[in-house]
Short mmCIF file of C-alpha atoms in Angstrom, two decimals:
data_model
loop_
_atom_site.label_atom_id
_atom_site.label_comp_id
_atom_site.label_asym_id
_atom_site.label_seq_id
_atom_site.Cartn_x
_atom_site.Cartn_y
_atom_site.Cartn_z
CA MET A 72 111.71 -47.00 -74.52
CA ILE A 73 111.95 -43.91 -72.38
CA LEU A 74 108.14 -43.76 -72.18
CA LEU A 75 108.00 -47.38 -71.05
CA VAL A 76 110.57 -46.81 -68.31
CA ALA A 77 108.80 -43.64 -67.21
CA CYS A 78 105.47 -45.50 -67.01
CA LEU A 79 106.99 -48.26 -64.90
CA GLU A 80 108.73 -45.79 -62.57
CA THR A 81 105.53 -43.80 -62.11
CA LEU A 82 103.55 -46.97 -61.47
CA ARG A 83 106.11 -48.03 -58.86
CA GLU A 84 105.83 -44.66 -57.13
CA VAL A 85 102.02 -44.68 -57.22
CA CYS A 86 101.76 -48.20 -55.79
CA GLY A 87 103.93 -47.15 -52.85
CA THR A 88 104.64 -49.95 -50.40
CA ASP A 89 102.72 -52.57 -52.37
CA ILE A 90 105.42 -52.91 -55.00
CA SER A 91 104.83 -56.63 -55.48
CA ARG A 92 101.80 -55.86 -57.66
CA VAL A 93 103.76 -53.86 -60.26
CA PRO A 94 105.24 -56.88 -62.12
CA LEU A 95 101.82 -58.54 -62.12
CA PHE A 96 100.20 -55.42 -63.59
CA PHE A 97 102.95 -55.10 -66.18
CA ALA A 98 102.69 -58.77 -67.20
CA SER A 99 98.92 -58.55 -67.59
CA CYS A 100 99.19 -55.41 -69.70
CA CYS A 101 101.87 -57.06 -71.85
CA MET A 102 99.68 -60.11 -72.43
CA LEU A 103 96.72 -57.96 -73.41
CA SER A 104 98.74 -55.76 -75.75
CA ALA A 105 100.44 -58.77 -77.34
CA LEU A 106 97.03 -60.31 -78.00
CA SER A 107 95.82 -57.13 -79.67
CA GLY A 108 99.01 -56.95 -81.74
CA CYS A 109 98.98 -60.54 -82.92
CA SER A 110 95.29 -60.37 -83.81
CA LEU A 111 96.23 -58.00 -86.64
CA SER A 112 97.55 -60.95 -88.62
CA LEU A 113 94.42 -63.10 -88.20
CA GLY A 114 93.42 -64.68 -91.48
CA LEU A 115 96.66 -63.99 -93.34
CA THR A 116 98.19 -66.92 -95.18
CA ALA A 117 101.69 -66.14 -93.91
CA ASP A 118 102.13 -64.65 -90.47
CA PRO A 119 104.57 -61.70 -90.71
CA VAL A 120 105.89 -62.17 -87.18
CA ASN A 121 106.13 -65.95 -86.87
CA SER A 122 107.60 -68.23 -89.52
CA PHE A 123 105.78 -71.32 -88.23
CA GLY A 124 102.46 -70.57 -89.94
CA SER A 125 99.42 -68.43 -89.43
CA LEU A 126 97.13 -67.64 -86.52
CA SER A 127 93.85 -69.54 -86.62
CA LEU A 128 90.56 -68.47 -85.12
CA ARG A 129 90.79 -71.36 -82.67
CA GLY A 130 94.20 -70.17 -81.47
CA LEU A 131 92.97 -66.61 -81.13
CA ILE A 132 89.97 -67.70 -79.04
CA PHE A 133 92.19 -69.84 -76.80
CA SER A 134 94.71 -67.05 -76.24
CA SER A 135 91.86 -64.58 -75.61
CA ILE A 136 90.43 -66.82 -72.88
CA ILE A 137 93.84 -67.27 -71.24
CA THR A 138 94.56 -63.54 -71.40
CA ALA A 139 91.15 -62.56 -70.02
CA ALA A 140 91.58 -65.03 -67.16
CA ALA A 141 95.01 -63.57 -66.33
CA VAL A 142 93.70 -60.00 -66.44
CA TYR A 143 90.67 -60.76 -64.27
CA CYS A 144 92.92 -62.56 -61.74
CA SER A 145 95.32 -59.60 -61.59
CA PHE A 146 92.89 -56.68 -61.42
CA PRO A 147 89.54 -55.97 -59.78
CA PRO A 148 86.58 -56.64 -62.13
CA LEU A 149 85.96 -52.97 -63.00
CA ALA A 150 89.59 -52.26 -63.84
CA ALA A 151 89.95 -55.54 -65.76
CA THR A 152 86.89 -54.81 -67.86
CA SER A 153 88.19 -51.30 -68.55
CA LEU A 154 91.60 -52.65 -69.59
CA ILE A 155 90.06 -55.16 -71.97
CA GLY A 156 87.79 -52.46 -73.39
CA ILE A 157 90.70 -50.07 -73.94
CA ALA A 158 92.70 -52.80 -75.68
CA LEU A 159 89.75 -53.72 -77.92
CA LEU A 160 89.04 -50.08 -78.78
CA LEU A 161 92.66 -49.36 -79.67
CA ARG A 162 92.88 -52.57 -81.70
CA LEU A 163 89.75 -51.55 -83.60
CA LEU A 164 91.02 -48.02 -84.26
CA LEU A 165 94.45 -49.23 -85.36
CA GLY A 166 92.88 -51.86 -87.61
CA ILE A 167 90.63 -49.26 -89.23
CA TYR A 168 93.62 -46.96 -89.76
CA ILE A 169 95.73 -49.74 -91.28
CA ASN A 170 92.87 -50.77 -93.56
CA HIS A 171 92.14 -47.16 -94.58
CA GLN A 172 95.78 -46.49 -95.44
CA ALA A 173 96.01 -49.84 -97.32
CA LEU A 174 99.10 -50.84 -95.34
CA LEU A 175 100.44 -54.37 -95.45
CA ILE A 176 100.79 -56.07 -92.08
CA SER A 177 104.47 -56.49 -91.31
CA ARG A 178 106.61 -57.02 -88.26
CA PRO A 179 107.21 -53.29 -87.56
CA ILE A 180 103.48 -52.54 -87.80
CA VAL A 181 102.54 -55.39 -85.46
CA CYS A 182 105.24 -54.43 -82.94
CA GLY A 183 104.33 -50.74 -83.16
CA CYS A 184 100.65 -51.45 -82.55
CA GLN A 185 101.54 -53.69 -79.63
CA LEU A 186 103.70 -50.98 -78.09
CA MET A 187 101.03 -48.29 -78.54
CA VAL A 188 98.43 -50.48 -76.83
CA LEU A 189 100.89 -51.33 -74.05
CA LEU A 190 101.62 -47.67 -73.33
CA ALA A 191 97.91 -46.81 -73.27
CA LEU A 192 97.20 -49.69 -70.88
CA LEU A 193 100.06 -48.70 -68.59
CA LEU A 194 98.83 -45.12 -68.51
CA TYR A 195 95.37 -46.36 -67.54
CA VAL A 196 96.88 -48.52 -64.78
CA ILE A 197 98.80 -45.50 -63.46
CA ILE A 198 95.64 -43.39 -63.38
CA ALA A 199 93.64 -46.21 -61.78
CA ALA A 200 96.32 -46.80 -59.14
CA ALA A 201 96.48 -43.09 -58.35
CA ARG A 202 92.72 -43.01 -57.81
CA HIS A 203 92.84 -46.23 -55.74
CA ILE A 204 90.67 -48.18 -58.20
CA ILE A 205 93.20 -51.01 -58.19
#
């Protein structure tokens, strides 16, 4: 939690007078990290996070399109593509690690993966804002 607050404070300081973009950046990063977290449970018969059923491929495609549209509306094209690439790379690496360790997907694993991706995305946004990419 302390890391999340520190990332948001640093992002607020880096953005300077244009503080109205910080909530938009944070919301886009949250959407992207939530998508990468919930995609861990794709194909399972019982979703560990939601008791209403399982995530279908159709639902994953729909949420991917909505998330990509929100990210490309919030960020310039180069930064948006980089954010999506970072989220996909981290999702791939976390999925390989979970598969290699033979872990069962559960709520703490999904939430932990979502938080790791969120922190990485926020760190990228801080670096991009400091270099005036966004």
